[in-house]
Amino acid sequence: MTHSQTINDQVEKSRKRWDTQIPIEYRQEPEQMPSGAIGKDGFLYLGFTRTGRKSILHRMEKRTPLFAQKALYHDEALPDLPCVTMISTSGCVLQGDRMVLSINVGENAFASVNTQSATKVHSMDKNYGAQIQFIQLHDNSYLEYLPDPLILHRNARFVNDTVIDYKRNATLIYSEVIIPGRRYHHENELNGFDYYSSTVSAKDESGNIVFKEQIVLKPKEHPMTELGVMGGFQIIGTIFILTPAENISSIQAAFKAYYGKDCCYGMSTLPAESGLIFKILSNDSSIIKKHIRKVWAMTRKVVLNAELPPPFIWKQ
């Protein structure tokens, strides 16, 4: 059985969960093409391994519309770090799309994965889009996975599941940034999406689920501006840091809670001394990216004693 066949079995289990989780009014099949049809069931597997000093992308399996560039070594602070950019040939997520990403980082290997641009979830009149991400980290591995923001267009429905299987001596830096629409596109665009759900769970080598977090947003039922949802802010950013317990205090000490007109943020520990979570709210995505970058930089400094290179101009 190939890796993609194994993943497909796991995806079928997720499909059943998605179809019970998402409201029934969003489960109708699209008239154009059924959900998960050819061209709507993208799959990307990235496998990294260590060879000498360098880590390499030793295996890639793909199915349209997901693809990835070859690994590049452009990080001057970590010249042996393979940097891979994921690409979607469709340019967006449409109703009925079912996407799967699997990243496997071998023993003592390290990798950096990002996306070519923001992920845009288009308007929908039937069904929903869904993505499941499998991240597997072996002994002493290190992964930076920082995709660009997810933009939820008017009437969009999207479910994102992230399943992490890792060794407690490994490190993962994973971020999510959610933008609720194109602010100047349409009068009903901002917070005009129908449904968004993101679940992140992590299991260690003993099989214990060390944490599970879920965010569900339904702005047409509970406006984003409500107290206890987003208040006066519109954009949310989250960064998860799974790392050995001895790294936690050094990272956390660098970030004090803050509340102001431009943003508010805070950092707290994850259960079972598994790591840290940092959340930030703002109305400006550049502010969120700046603070997530600070957390990323501090984590890399503590774990690898390496600096971040300057950001690309088009990523600021």
Short mmCIF file of C-alpha atoms in Angstrom, two decimals:
data_model
loop_
_atom_site.label_atom_id
_atom_site.label_comp_id
_atom_site.label_asym_id
_atom_site.label_seq_id
_atom_site.Cartn_x
_atom_site.Cartn_y
_atom_site.Cartn_z
CA MET A 1 0.00 0.00 0.00
CA THR A 2 1.41 3.42 -0.97
CA HIS A 3 1.57 6.32 1.44
CA SER A 4 -1.18 8.11 -0.50
CA GLN A 5 -3.47 5.07 -0.14
CA THR A 6 -2.87 5.03 3.62
CA ILE A 7 -3.65 8.74 3.82
CA ASN A 8 -6.80 8.21 1.74
CA ASP A 9 -8.05 5.73 4.35
CA GLN A 10 -7.51 8.36 7.06
CA VAL A 11 -9.23 10.99 4.93
CA GLU A 12 -12.32 8.80 4.56
CA LYS A 13 -12.59 8.73 8.36
CA SER A 14 -12.26 12.52 8.41
CA ARG A 15 -14.96 12.88 5.74
CA LYS A 16 -17.44 11.10 7.99
CA ARG A 17 -16.51 13.38 10.88
CA TRP A 18 -16.77 16.52 8.71
CA ASP A 19 -20.20 15.51 7.47
CA THR A 20 -21.48 15.19 11.04
CA GLN A 21 -19.69 18.29 12.30
CA ILE A 22 -20.73 20.81 9.65
CA PRO A 23 -24.36 22.05 9.70
CA ILE A 24 -26.71 19.98 7.54
CA GLU A 25 -27.61 22.93 5.31
CA TYR A 26 -24.01 22.98 4.05
CA ARG A 27 -23.85 19.32 3.02
CA GLN A 28 -25.70 19.41 -0.32
CA GLU A 29 -23.63 18.17 -3.25
CA PRO A 30 -22.56 20.83 -5.80
CA GLU A 31 -24.36 20.66 -9.14
CA GLN A 32 -21.16 21.18 -11.14
CA MET A 33 -19.05 18.30 -9.73
CA PRO A 34 -19.53 16.13 -6.64
CA SER A 35 -17.34 16.81 -3.64
CA GLY A 36 -13.94 15.13 -3.73
CA ALA A 37 -14.15 14.44 -7.49
CA ILE A 38 -11.07 14.37 -9.72
CA GLY A 39 -9.41 17.77 -9.57
CA LYS A 40 -11.08 18.47 -6.22
CA ASP A 41 -9.15 15.94 -4.12
CA GLY A 42 -5.66 17.42 -3.93
CA PHE A 43 -2.94 15.53 -2.11
CA LEU A 44 0.63 16.49 -1.23
CA TYR A 45 3.15 14.40 0.72
CA LEU A 46 6.53 15.88 1.69
CA GLY A 47 9.13 13.62 3.27
CA PHE A 48 12.35 15.06 4.69
CA THR A 49 15.42 13.11 5.80
CA ARG A 50 18.92 13.88 7.08
CA THR A 51 21.99 13.09 4.94
CA GLY A 52 25.23 14.20 6.61
CA ARG A 53 24.90 17.83 7.67
CA LYS A 54 22.12 18.59 5.23
CA SER A 55 18.44 17.74 5.33
CA ILE A 56 16.78 17.01 1.99
CA LEU A 57 13.30 16.63 0.53
CA HIS A 58 13.77 12.95 -0.33
CA ARG A 59 10.21 12.12 -1.32
CA MET A 60 7.23 13.96 -2.75
CA GLU A 61 3.87 12.57 -3.84
CA LYS A 62 1.29 14.91 -5.32
CA ARG A 63 -2.13 15.04 -6.89
CA THR A 64 -3.54 18.11 -8.59
CA PRO A 65 -4.31 20.85 -7.66
CA LEU A 66 -1.58 20.59 -4.97
CA PHE A 67 2.09 20.82 -5.89
CA ALA A 68 5.40 21.99 -4.40
CA GLN A 69 8.60 23.56 -5.65
CA LYS A 70 11.91 21.78 -5.24
CA ALA A 71 13.69 22.41 -1.95
CA LEU A 72 15.82 25.56 -1.90
CA TYR A 73 18.63 26.44 0.50
CA HIS A 74 18.36 30.22 0.72
CA ASP A 75 18.34 30.66 4.52
CA GLU A 76 21.73 32.19 5.29
CA ALA A 77 21.46 31.48 9.02
CA LEU A 78 20.69 27.80 8.33
CA PRO A 79 22.26 26.98 4.94
CA ASP A 80 21.44 23.26 5.34
CA LEU A 81 17.73 23.92 5.89
CA PRO A 82 15.51 22.81 2.95
CA CYS A 83 12.84 25.46 2.26
CA VAL A 84 9.80 24.23 0.34
CA THR A 85 6.95 26.35 -1.04
CA MET A 86 3.58 24.66 -1.56
CA ILE A 87 1.53 25.65 -4.61
CA SER A 88 -2.11 25.27 -5.60
CA THR A 89 -2.67 25.19 -9.36
CA SER A 90 -6.35 26.08 -8.83
CA GLY A 91 -5.51 29.30 -7.00
CA CYS A 92 -8.33 28.92 -4.48
CA VAL A 93 -10.55 26.56 -2.49
CA LEU A 94 -13.96 25.89 -4.06
CA GLN A 95 -17.09 24.14 -2.81
CA GLY A 96 -16.58 20.40 -2.63
CA ASP A 97 -12.77 20.59 -2.45
CA ARG A 98 -11.08 18.04 -0.19
CA MET A 99 -7.37 18.75 0.28
CA VAL A 100 -4.77 16.65 2.11
CA LEU A 101 -1.27 17.70 3.18
CA SER A 102 1.16 15.29 4.84
CA ILE A 103 4.60 16.37 6.13
CA ASN A 104 7.02 13.79 7.53
CA VAL A 105 10.33 14.93 9.05
CA GLY A 106 12.77 12.11 9.79
CA GLU A 107 15.15 11.61 12.70
CA ASN A 108 17.52 14.58 13.21
CA ALA A 109 16.14 16.22 10.06
CA PHE A 110 14.80 19.75 9.77
CA ALA A 111 12.64 21.60 7.25
CA SER A 112 10.80 24.83 6.52
CA VAL A 113 7.48 24.76 4.62
CA ASN A 114 5.35 27.70 3.51
CA THR A 115 2.82 28.66 0.83
CA GLN A 116 3.11 30.73 -2.35
CA SER A 117 0.40 33.18 -1.22
CA ALA A 118 -2.73 33.47 0.87
CA THR A 119 -5.26 30.63 0.64
CA LYS A 120 -8.56 32.02 -0.64
CA VAL A 121 -11.79 30.19 0.17
CA HIS A 122 -14.31 31.31 -2.46
CA SER A 123 -18.03 31.95 -2.06
CA MET A 124 -20.21 28.82 -1.96
CA ASP A 125 -23.88 28.05 -2.49
CA LYS A 126 -23.65 24.30 -1.77
CA ASN A 127 -21.37 22.03 0.24
CA TYR A 128 -18.07 23.20 1.76
CA GLY A 129 -14.29 23.03 1.42
CA ALA A 130 -12.15 20.91 3.72
CA GLN A 131 -8.48 20.31 4.39
CA ILE A 132 -6.68 17.84 6.62
CA GLN A 133 -3.00 18.19 7.53
CA PHE A 134 -0.90 15.33 8.89
CA ILE A 135 2.40 16.32 10.51
CA GLN A 136 4.78 13.61 11.72
CA LEU A 137 7.99 14.48 13.54
CA HIS A 138 10.60 11.87 14.49
CA ASP A 139 13.40 12.02 17.09
CA ASN A 140 15.15 15.41 17.34
CA SER A 141 13.47 16.70 14.19
CA TYR A 142 12.58 20.35 13.58
CA LEU A 143 9.85 21.81 11.35
CA GLU A 144 8.77 25.36 10.61
CA TYR A 145 5.36 25.34 8.92
CA LEU A 146 4.09 28.90 8.49
CA PRO A 147 1.51 29.18 5.69
CA ASP A 148 0.25 32.56 4.51
CA PRO A 149 -3.18 33.74 5.77
CA LEU A 150 -6.48 32.04 4.99
CA ILE A 151 -9.03 34.46 3.51
CA LEU A 152 -12.69 33.50 3.91
CA HIS A 153 -14.80 35.07 1.16
CA ARG A 154 -18.48 35.88 1.53
CA ASN A 155 -20.65 32.73 2.05
CA ALA A 156 -17.58 30.49 2.38
CA ARG A 157 -17.59 27.29 4.46
CA PHE A 158 -14.29 25.69 5.41
CA VAL A 159 -13.11 22.94 7.76
CA ASN A 160 -9.42 22.53 8.59
CA ASP A 161 -8.08 19.61 10.68
CA THR A 162 -4.43 19.42 11.72
CA VAL A 163 -3.22 16.13 13.21
CA ILE A 164 0.28 16.12 14.74
CA ASP A 165 2.14 12.92 15.65
CA TYR A 166 5.49 13.75 17.21
CA LYS A 167 8.34 12.75 19.51
CA ARG A 168 8.66 14.91 22.61
CA ASN A 169 12.28 15.82 21.74
CA ALA A 170 11.18 17.31 18.38
CA THR A 171 10.18 20.93 17.67
CA LEU A 172 7.29 22.23 15.56
CA ILE A 173 6.43 25.85 14.80
CA TYR A 174 2.99 26.02 13.13
CA SER A 175 0.89 29.13 12.52
CA GLU A 176 -2.63 29.98 11.34
CA VAL A 177 -3.89 33.44 10.35
CA ILE A 178 -7.60 33.88 9.54
CA ILE A 179 -8.85 36.92 7.59
CA PRO A 180 -12.69 37.20 7.45
CA GLY A 181 -13.10 38.45 3.89
CA ARG A 182 -11.74 41.05 1.48
CA ARG A 183 -12.36 44.24 3.40
CA TYR A 184 -13.04 46.59 0.47
CA HIS A 185 -14.65 44.13 -1.97
CA HIS A 186 -18.35 44.12 -1.07
CA GLU A 187 -20.51 45.66 1.63
CA ASN A 188 -21.37 42.19 2.99
CA GLU A 189 -17.92 40.69 2.48
CA LEU A 190 -16.35 41.38 5.86
CA ASN A 191 -17.44 38.62 8.26
CA GLY A 192 -19.80 37.41 5.56
CA PHE A 193 -18.58 33.81 5.52
CA ASP A 194 -20.94 31.07 6.70
CA TYR A 195 -18.80 28.65 8.69
CA TYR A 196 -15.20 28.07 9.71
CA SER A 197 -13.75 25.34 11.89
CA SER A 198 -10.13 24.60 12.74
CA THR A 199 -9.07 21.68 14.95
CA VAL A 200 -5.44 21.10 15.99
CA SER A 201 -4.50 18.01 17.97
CA ALA A 202 -1.16 16.49 18.94
CA LYS A 203 -0.21 12.96 20.01
CA ASP A 204 3.19 12.00 21.44
CA GLU A 205 5.21 8.78 21.05
CA SER A 206 3.33 7.16 23.93
CA GLY A 207 0.05 7.57 22.07
CA ASN A 208 -1.19 10.22 24.49
CA ILE A 209 -3.14 13.16 23.06
CA VAL A 210 -1.28 16.04 24.71
CA PHE A 211 -3.69 18.73 23.55
CA LYS A 212 -6.61 19.43 21.23
CA GLU A 213 -7.96 22.85 20.32
CA GLN A 214 -10.90 23.76 18.12
CA ILE A 215 -12.12 27.13 16.87
CA VAL A 216 -15.60 27.38 15.33
CA LEU A 217 -16.77 30.69 13.82
CA LYS A 218 -20.35 31.27 12.57
CA PRO A 219 -20.58 35.06 12.19
CA LYS A 220 -24.15 35.02 10.87
CA GLU A 221 -25.27 33.43 14.15
CA HIS A 222 -22.71 34.99 16.49
CA PRO A 223 -21.25 38.24 15.10
CA MET A 224 -17.48 38.42 15.26
CA THR A 225 -17.72 41.76 17.05
CA GLU A 226 -19.45 40.20 20.05
CA LEU A 227 -17.62 40.24 23.36
CA GLY A 228 -16.11 36.79 23.81
CA VAL A 229 -15.66 36.27 20.09
CA MET A 230 -13.38 38.93 18.53
CA GLY A 231 -14.61 42.13 20.18
CA GLY A 232 -13.36 45.13 18.21
CA PHE A 233 -10.90 43.09 16.13
CA GLN A 234 -11.36 41.22 12.85
CA ILE A 235 -8.25 39.09 12.20
CA ILE A 236 -6.91 36.28 14.38
CA GLY A 237 -3.46 34.73 14.36
CA THR A 238 -2.26 31.66 16.25
CA ILE A 239 1.14 30.02 16.51
CA PHE A 240 1.66 26.61 18.10
CA ILE A 241 5.10 25.70 19.42
CA LEU A 242 5.74 22.07 20.32
CA THR A 243 9.19 21.77 21.82
CA PRO A 244 11.06 20.01 24.65
CA ALA A 245 10.12 21.27 28.12
CA GLU A 246 13.53 22.86 28.75
CA ASN A 247 12.89 25.41 25.96
CA ILE A 248 9.51 26.62 27.18
CA SER A 249 10.44 29.12 29.89
CA SER A 250 13.06 30.92 27.75
CA ILE A 251 10.58 31.48 24.93
CA GLN A 252 7.66 32.44 27.18
CA ALA A 253 9.72 34.95 29.15
CA ALA A 254 10.15 37.07 26.03
CA PHE A 255 6.40 37.68 25.56
CA LYS A 256 4.18 39.52 28.01
CA ALA A 257 0.43 39.88 27.45
CA TYR A 258 -0.58 43.09 25.70
CA TYR A 259 -3.86 44.89 24.97
CA GLY A 260 -4.03 48.05 22.89
CA LYS A 261 -5.92 49.74 20.07
CA ASP A 262 -3.74 48.16 17.38
CA CYS A 263 -3.83 44.57 18.69
CA CYS A 264 -3.96 42.31 21.70
CA TYR A 265 -2.00 39.14 22.30
CA GLY A 266 -0.89 36.63 24.87
CA MET A 267 1.11 33.44 25.23
CA SER A 268 0.37 30.45 27.44
CA THR A 269 1.66 26.93 27.96
CA LEU A 270 0.12 23.89 26.33
CA PRO A 271 -0.89 20.90 28.48
CA ALA A 272 1.61 18.27 29.63
CA GLU A 273 4.57 20.62 29.15
CA SER A 274 4.27 20.03 25.42
CA GLY A 275 4.92 23.61 24.37
CA LEU A 276 3.34 27.03 23.96
CA ILE A 277 0.48 28.73 22.14
CA PHE A 278 0.47 32.40 21.12
CA LYS A 279 -2.72 34.18 19.98
CA ILE A 280 -3.09 37.65 18.58
CA LEU A 281 -6.07 39.77 17.43
CA SER A 282 -5.83 42.83 15.20
CA ASN A 283 -7.48 44.63 12.29
CA ASP A 284 -4.22 44.71 10.33
CA SER A 285 -2.72 41.48 8.99
CA SER A 286 0.75 43.06 8.79
CA ILE A 287 0.72 43.57 12.58
CA ILE A 288 -0.23 39.94 13.13
CA LYS A 289 2.49 38.73 10.75
CA LYS A 290 5.05 40.92 12.52
CA HIS A 291 4.30 39.46 15.95
CA ILE A 292 4.12 35.89 14.70
CA ARG A 293 7.51 36.46 13.13
CA LYS A 294 8.85 37.60 16.53
CA VAL A 295 7.64 34.38 18.15
CA TRP A 296 9.09 32.34 15.29
CA ALA A 297 12.44 34.16 15.61
CA MET A 298 12.64 33.65 19.37
CA THR A 299 11.78 29.95 19.09
CA ARG A 300 14.41 29.38 16.42
CA LYS A 301 16.98 31.24 18.54
CA VAL A 302 16.26 29.13 21.63
CA VAL A 303 16.06 25.78 19.84
CA LEU A 304 18.73 26.14 17.14
CA ASN A 305 20.68 29.23 18.26
CA ALA A 306 20.08 30.71 14.79
CA GLU A 307 18.65 34.01 13.57
CA LEU A 308 15.86 34.54 11.07
CA PRO A 309 16.89 36.02 7.72
CA PRO A 310 15.22 39.31 6.68
CA PRO A 311 11.66 38.76 5.41
CA PHE A 312 11.00 38.73 1.69
CA ILE A 313 9.62 42.09 0.55
CA TRP A 314 6.41 40.48 -0.80
CA LYS A 315 5.83 38.62 2.50
CA GLN A 316 5.79 41.67 4.76
#
